[in-house]
XYZ file of N, CA, C and O in Angstrom:
488
model
N -17.084 63.138 -21.905
C -17.815 62.388 -20.492
C -16.596 62.056 -20.121
O -15.585 61.988 -20.658
N -17.009 62.000 -18.799
C -16.188 62.846 -18.004
C -16.492 61.251 -16.706
O -17.029 60.984 -16.206
N -14.871 60.662 -15.991
C -14.840 59.766 -16.018
C -14.833 60.337 -14.382
O -13.458 60.961 -13.548
N -15.545 59.728 -12.962
C -15.899 60.512 -11.488
C -14.336 59.382 -11.171
O -14.087 58.768 -11.731
N -14.505 59.523 -10.026
C -12.860 59.068 -8.650
C -13.188 56.951 -8.704
O -13.331 56.510 -8.682
N -15.165 57.377 -8.398
C -15.504 56.029 -8.290
C -15.976 54.817 -9.449
O -15.570 53.799 -9.254
N -15.385 55.266 -10.740
C -16.011 55.045 -11.810
C -14.520 54.317 -12.561
O -14.571 53.761 -12.608
N -13.122 55.242 -11.788
C -12.145 54.776 -12.505
C -11.262 53.557 -11.547
O -11.206 52.482 -12.047
N -11.873 54.092 -9.873
C -11.855 52.556 -8.872
C -12.710 51.996 -9.275
O -11.910 50.613 -9.378
N -13.691 51.864 -9.759
C -14.983 50.670 -10.256
C -13.846 50.055 -11.634
O -13.597 48.735 -11.465
N -13.697 50.928 -12.651
C -12.512 50.087 -13.522
C -11.577 49.690 -12.750
O -10.549 48.415 -13.928
N -11.061 50.295 -11.865
C -9.427 49.323 -12.123
C -9.900 48.257 -11.262
O -8.852 46.806 -11.249
N -10.665 48.286 -10.635
C -10.647 46.673 -8.897
C -11.264 46.032 -10.527
O -10.605 44.684 -10.283
N -12.065 46.068 -11.366
C -12.583 45.008 -12.510
C -11.079 44.670 -13.110
O -10.981 43.365 -13.477
N -9.936 45.275 -13.820
C -8.892 44.572 -14.650
C -8.187 44.318 -13.121
O -7.673 43.421 -13.529
N -8.275 44.754 -11.956
C -7.164 43.699 -10.970
C -7.981 42.270 -10.452
O -7.560 41.169 -10.871
N -9.160 42.673 -10.202
C -9.847 41.555 -9.914
C -9.488 39.768 -12.081
O -9.868 39.264 -11.217
N -10.154 40.970 -12.640
C -10.182 40.155 -14.213
C -7.868 39.330 -14.398
O -8.049 38.761 -15.011
N -7.171 40.820 -13.622
C -6.086 40.333 -14.059
C -5.381 39.452 -12.842
O -5.244 37.650 -12.825
N -5.974 39.171 -11.699
C -6.516 38.365 -10.863
C -7.038 36.561 -11.448
O -6.993 35.932 -10.556
N -8.175 36.633 -11.653
C -8.917 35.693 -12.391
C -8.150 34.717 -13.016
O -8.132 33.960 -13.562
N -7.690 35.651 -14.458
C -6.915 34.952 -15.392
C -5.551 33.964 -14.988
O -5.027 33.084 -15.426
N -4.745 34.663 -13.917
C -3.621 34.235 -13.578
C -4.138 32.874 -12.303
O -2.918 31.945 -12.589
N -5.157 33.051 -11.884
C -5.446 31.359 -10.957
C -5.733 30.579 -12.706
O -5.599 29.583 -11.861
N -6.684 31.153 -12.962
C -6.602 30.006 -13.832
C -6.248 29.222 -14.528
O -5.902 28.522 -15.184
N -5.120 30.003 -15.408
C -3.241 29.170 -15.266
C -3.513 28.970 -14.635
O -3.145 27.454 -15.394
N -3.192 28.975 -12.886
C -2.771 28.061 -12.247
C -2.973 26.733 -12.581
O -3.004 26.095 -12.534
N -4.775 27.433 -12.885
C -5.488 25.420 -12.396
C -5.253 24.602 -13.886
O -5.020 23.512 -14.165
N -4.708 25.546 -15.145
C -4.452 24.402 -16.212
C -3.804 24.462 -16.043
O -2.890 22.984 -16.509
N -2.735 24.971 -15.422
C -1.207 24.213 -14.878
C -1.459 22.952 -14.438
O -0.718 21.926 -14.695
N -2.197 22.961 -13.232
C -2.342 22.216 -12.111
C -2.528 20.650 -13.190
O -2.772 19.989 -12.657
N -4.185 21.096 -14.233
C -4.902 20.159 -14.663
C -4.190 19.839 -14.979
O -3.582 18.261 -15.781
N -2.662 20.675 -16.284
C -1.987 19.499 -16.396
C -0.858 18.884 -15.826
O 0.177 17.740 -16.778
N 0.090 18.725 -15.774
C 0.322 17.764 -14.192
C 0.032 17.053 -13.539
O 0.473 15.711 -14.313
N -0.954 17.296 -12.895
C -2.010 16.329 -13.411
C -2.311 14.925 -13.728
O -2.261 13.812 -13.604
N -3.026 15.410 -14.670
C -2.956 14.966 -17.014
C -0.881 14.598 -16.572
O -1.606 12.992 -16.690
N -0.522 15.257 -16.532
C 0.520 14.181 -16.251
C 1.856 12.681 -15.492
O 2.014 11.582 -16.134
N 0.345 13.388 -14.437
C 0.972 12.098 -12.920
C 0.295 10.915 -13.826
O 0.960 9.728 -13.998
N -0.441 11.620 -13.285
C -2.155 10.186 -14.489
C -1.112 9.158 -15.039
O -1.520 8.036 -15.289
N -1.044 10.133 -16.074
C -0.795 9.183 -17.333
C 0.645 8.193 -17.072
O 1.033 7.139 -17.582
N 1.621 8.507 -16.674
C 2.819 8.889 -15.382
C 2.279 6.748 -15.428
O 2.933 6.197 -15.398
N 1.325 7.268 -14.127
C 0.674 6.322 -12.671
C 0.232 5.330 -13.793
O 0.791 3.612 -13.509
N -0.646 5.082 -15.121
C -0.750 3.968 -15.924
C -0.159 3.043 -16.680
O -0.359 1.565 -16.704
N 0.694 3.768 -16.564
C 1.932 3.584 -17.891
C 2.376 1.878 -17.305
O 2.979 1.522 -17.066
N 2.668 3.447 -15.806
C 3.522 2.066 -14.853
C 2.520 0.916 -14.027
O 3.448 -0.292 -14.632
N 1.469 1.084 -13.975
C 0.445 0.032 -13.795
C 0.711 -0.816 -15.729
O 0.632 -2.016 -15.127
N 0.446 -0.593 -16.190
C 0.751 -1.590 -17.888
C 1.733 -2.047 -18.190
O 1.208 -3.396 -18.000
N 2.336 -2.108 -16.998
C 4.071 -2.218 -17.710
C 3.863 -3.345 -16.415
O 4.379 -4.385 -16.677
N 3.243 -3.073 -15.416
C 3.730 -4.325 -14.520
C 2.695 -4.519 -14.802
O 2.738 -6.651 -13.974
N 1.048 -4.767 -14.854
C -0.047 -5.925 -15.596
C 1.133 -6.412 -16.439
O 1.001 -7.892 -16.025
N 1.890 -6.245 -17.755
C 2.509 -6.938 -18.228
C 3.234 -7.428 -18.112
O 2.888 -8.805 -18.259
N 4.139 -7.282 -16.371
C 4.780 -8.167 -16.210
C 4.778 -9.330 -15.587
O 4.753 -10.710 -15.420
N 3.410 -9.053 -14.841
C 3.038 -9.869 -14.200
C 2.203 -10.954 -14.771
O 2.332 -12.173 -14.081
N 1.085 -10.922 -16.303
C 1.449 -11.478 -16.961
C 2.504 -12.350 -17.977
O 1.495 -14.004 -17.965
N 3.825 -11.544 -17.480
C 4.352 -12.010 -18.438
C 5.168 -13.629 -17.807
O 5.367 -15.446 -18.113
N 5.137 -12.853 -16.400
C 5.126 -13.899 -14.750
C 4.698 -15.254 -15.486
O 4.179 -16.689 -14.817
N 2.984 -14.639 -14.217
C 1.994 -15.994 -14.553
C 1.775 -17.123 -16.699
O 2.068 -18.034 -16.013
N 2.289 -16.081 -17.924
C 2.977 -17.648 -18.536
C 3.553 -18.448 -18.844
O 3.556 -19.302 -18.240
N 4.176 -17.851 -18.232
C 5.698 -18.398 -17.852
C 5.949 -19.795 -17.179
O 6.273 -21.248 -17.392
N 4.880 -19.426 -15.897
C 4.900 -20.364 -15.176
C 3.568 -21.312 -15.916
O 4.115 -22.603 -14.892
N 2.808 -21.216 -16.427
C 1.652 -22.027 -16.966
C 2.437 -23.326 -17.433
O 2.705 -23.712 -17.540
N 3.864 -22.093 -18.272
C 3.725 -23.129 -18.578
C 4.957 -24.034 -18.564
O 5.455 -25.073 -18.718
N 5.363 -23.700 -17.195
C 6.315 -24.294 -16.357
C 5.266 -25.776 -16.031
O 6.197 -27.091 -15.386
N 4.174 -25.626 -15.234
C 3.418 -26.525 -15.547
C 3.202 -27.401 -16.243
O 2.956 -28.843 -15.994
N 2.282 -26.231 -17.226
C 2.212 -27.279 -18.320
C 3.325 -29.043 -18.908
O 3.386 -29.676 -18.805
N 4.930 -28.456 -19.008
C 6.088 -28.894 -19.471
C 5.867 -30.135 -18.358
O 6.341 -30.967 -18.833
N 5.737 -29.493 -17.238
C 5.975 -30.239 -16.400
C 5.290 -31.801 -16.002
O 5.342 -32.844 -15.746
N 3.891 -31.055 -16.013
C 2.942 -32.320 -16.656
C 2.524 -33.003 -17.560
O 2.771 -34.324 -17.481
N 3.530 -32.983 -18.703
C 3.645 -33.351 -20.353
C 3.998 -34.703 -19.672
O 4.822 -35.512 -19.894
N 5.964 -34.203 -18.654
C 7.008 -35.065 -18.442
C 6.214 -35.680 -17.402
O 6.372 -37.313 -17.799
N 5.345 -35.590 -16.589
C 5.345 -36.981 -15.465
C 4.145 -37.588 -16.628
O 3.839 -38.641 -16.385
N 4.155 -36.899 -17.574
C 2.705 -38.147 -18.492
C 2.975 -38.990 -18.677
O 3.247 -39.847 -19.424
N 4.259 -38.757 -20.038
C 5.822 -39.347 -20.701
C 6.090 -40.792 -19.797
O 5.933 -41.643 -20.153
N 6.335 -40.046 -18.375
C 6.462 -40.767 -17.566
C 6.324 -42.160 -17.255
O 5.547 -43.448 -16.628
N 5.458 -41.663 -17.043
C 3.165 -42.807 -16.653
C 3.282 -43.006 -17.947
O 2.923 -44.758 -17.765
N 2.998 -42.448 -18.894
C 2.591 -43.564 -19.884
C 3.530 -44.112 -20.173
O 3.567 -46.222 -20.620
N 4.806 -44.165 -19.793
C 6.047 -45.390 -20.696
C 5.945 -46.336 -19.562
O 5.803 -46.840 -20.053
N 6.339 -46.105 -18.228
C 6.078 -46.892 -17.040
C 4.582 -48.025 -17.446
O 4.136 -48.980 -17.380
N 3.409 -47.424 -17.834
C 1.602 -47.923 -18.221
C 2.516 -49.114 -19.186
O 2.151 -50.471 -19.953
N 2.891 -48.947 -20.179
C 3.913 -49.287 -21.507
C 4.201 -50.614 -21.078
O 4.014 -51.091 -21.721
N 5.351 -50.602 -20.734
C 5.915 -51.395 -20.114
C 5.367 -52.779 -19.232
O 5.742 -53.309 -19.115
N 4.768 -52.135 -18.123
C 4.228 -52.579 -17.326
C 3.090 -53.634 -18.676
O 3.501 -55.125 -18.129
N 1.848 -52.758 -19.163
C 1.168 -53.551 -20.807
C 2.847 -54.555 -21.331
O 1.804 -56.283 -22.173
N 4.164 -53.807 -21.755
C 4.418 -55.442 -22.011
C 4.997 -56.101 -21.578
O 5.278 -57.419 -22.144
N 5.672 -55.821 -20.339
C 6.064 -57.823 -19.472
C 4.369 -58.549 -19.325
O 4.575 -59.696 -19.497
N 3.332 -57.512 -18.800
C 2.078 -58.292 -18.723
C 1.624 -59.037 -20.051
O 1.081 -60.389 -19.554
N 1.819 -58.952 -21.437
C 2.141 -59.890 -22.141
C 2.876 -60.734 -22.509
O 2.408 -62.386 -23.045
N 4.262 -60.448 -22.036
C 5.355 -61.052 -22.994
C 5.003 -62.883 -22.137
O 5.376 -63.907 -21.935
N 4.213 -62.275 -20.048
C 4.874 -62.822 -19.777
C 3.526 -63.732 -19.697
O 4.069 -65.692 -19.539
N 1.946 -63.312 -19.925
C 1.077 -64.226 -20.272
C 1.531 -65.495 -21.475
O 0.817 -66.478 -21.936
N 2.250 -64.530 -22.942
C 2.836 -65.532 -23.920
C 3.435 -66.926 -23.350
O 3.297 -68.393 -24.168
N 4.443 -66.389 -22.316
C 4.854 -67.274 -21.981
C 3.888 -68.755 -21.552
O 4.703 -69.806 -21.469
N 3.298 -68.033 -19.754
C 2.111 -69.118 -19.179
C 1.293 -70.137 -21.114
O 1.369 -71.160 -20.687
N 0.825 -68.976 -21.852
C 0.787 -70.132 -22.810
C 1.398 -70.730 -23.548
O 1.005 -72.297 -23.755
N 2.482 -70.770 -23.775
C 3.473 -71.119 -23.691
C 3.430 -72.923 -23.710
O 3.708 -73.962 -24.251
N 3.803 -72.416 -22.753
C 4.301 -73.481 -21.344
C 2.836 -74.825 -20.868
O 2.613 -75.566 -21.223
N 1.087 -74.056 -21.223
C 0.133 -74.457 -21.592
C 0.366 -75.700 -22.280
O -0.445 -77.738 -22.753
N 0.442 -75.218 -23.254
C 0.590 -75.488 -24.799
C 1.244 -76.488 -25.267
O 1.171 -78.148 -25.813
N 3.344 -77.046 -24.546
C 3.508 -77.685 -24.408
C 3.668 -78.998 -23.810
O 4.174 -79.990 -23.320
N 2.831 -78.367 -22.564
C 2.386 -79.509 -21.734
C 0.835 -79.941 -21.756
O 1.106 -81.573 -20.910
N -0.003 -79.400 -21.895
C -1.165 -80.684 -22.773
C -1.469 -80.321 -24.721
O -2.121 -78.364 -24.824
N -1.201 -80.427 -25.485
C -1.066 -80.318 -26.517
C -2.903 -79.936 -26.826
O -2.853 -79.604 -27.967
N -3.320 -82.119 -26.463
C -4.549 -81.851 -26.918
C -5.015 -80.779 -26.469
O -6.134 -80.472 -27.213
N -4.886 -80.816 -25.090
C -6.276 -79.420 -25.131
C -5.839 -78.540 -25.548
O -7.531 -77.325 -25.416
N -5.177 -77.368 -25.311
C -4.440 -76.786 -25.888
C -5.556 -76.450 -27.941
O -5.865 -75.390 -28.127
N -5.976 -77.140 -28.276
C -5.897 -77.715 -30.019
C -7.260 -78.016 -29.593
O -8.306 -77.217 -29.831
N -8.086 -78.621 -27.943
C -9.235 -78.442 -28.405
C -9.345 -77.035 -27.955
O -11.270 -76.924 -28.835
N -9.071 -75.958 -26.925
C -9.846 -75.389 -26.148
C -10.055 -73.883 -27.651
O -10.310 -73.340 -28.190
N -8.513 -74.044 -29.147
C -8.457 -73.641 -30.340
C -9.733 -73.491 -30.628
O -10.624 -72.872 -31.407
N -10.102 -74.953 -31.189
C -11.430 -74.954 -31.981
C -12.689 -74.765 -31.039
O -13.195 -74.174 -31.970
N -12.560 -75.338 -29.956
C -13.839 -74.886 -29.482
C -13.898 -72.479 -29.663
O -15.277 -72.028 -30.199
N -12.868 -72.049 -29.508
C -12.474 -70.611 -28.998
C -13.220 -70.206 -30.829
O -13.921 -69.190 -30.529
N -12.325 -70.714 -31.864
C -12.809 -70.366 -33.149
C -13.793 -71.421 -34.129
O -15.236 -70.221 -34.288
N -14.669 -72.302 -33.208
C -16.700 -72.137 -33.503
C -17.295 -71.210 -32.441
O -18.284 -71.434 -33.467
N -17.539 -70.981 -31.643
C -17.747 -69.216 -30.557
C -18.086 -68.893 -32.074
O -18.417 -67.630 -31.442
N -16.725 -68.529 -32.014
C -16.512 -67.288 -32.720
C -17.332 -67.042 -34.438
O -18.037 -66.164 -35.296
N -16.995 -67.692 -35.168
C -18.251 -68.526 -36.225
C -19.756 -68.657 -35.822
O -19.692 -68.033 -36.953
N -19.208 -69.010 -34.832
C -20.755 -68.716 -34.529
C -21.885 -67.369 -34.159
O -22.513 -66.403 -34.912
N -20.831 -66.774 -33.158
C -21.013 -64.844 -32.981
C -20.797 -64.590 -34.524
O -21.767 -62.919 -35.328
N -19.913 -64.553 -35.442
C -19.758 -64.219 -36.787
C -21.301 -64.045 -37.578
O -21.557 -63.538 -38.321
N -21.570 -65.018 -37.332
C -22.867 -65.463 -38.588
C -23.925 -64.484 -38.704
O -24.782 -64.258 -39.219
N -24.653 -64.345 -36.627
C -25.540 -63.436 -36.657
C -25.453 -61.937 -36.652
O -25.247 -61.623 -36.889
């Protein structure tokens, strides 16, 4: 079988086209690989930034919670002191009333005792 010039040219063109396509395909594969690496780097960077922001947010939340707890403790201490002062003041007032009017104080205590006893029976 004899191959004429047209078939040689066609075979040569097919080989050249195939080689060019193979080269282009290889270039596309390399570009995709490079792009994949770049996307991976960006995602890793994004994850690192998100992690840093989350840690900062957690640190800020802890700081806020500590500040609130300190404030609550101060207010609780102030409320306790105020209640203690009020109770002490009331105790002094009751003592003064008992010393000034002992019979009235005994009568009042007896009346309160009777009311409590009556309420207790029901």
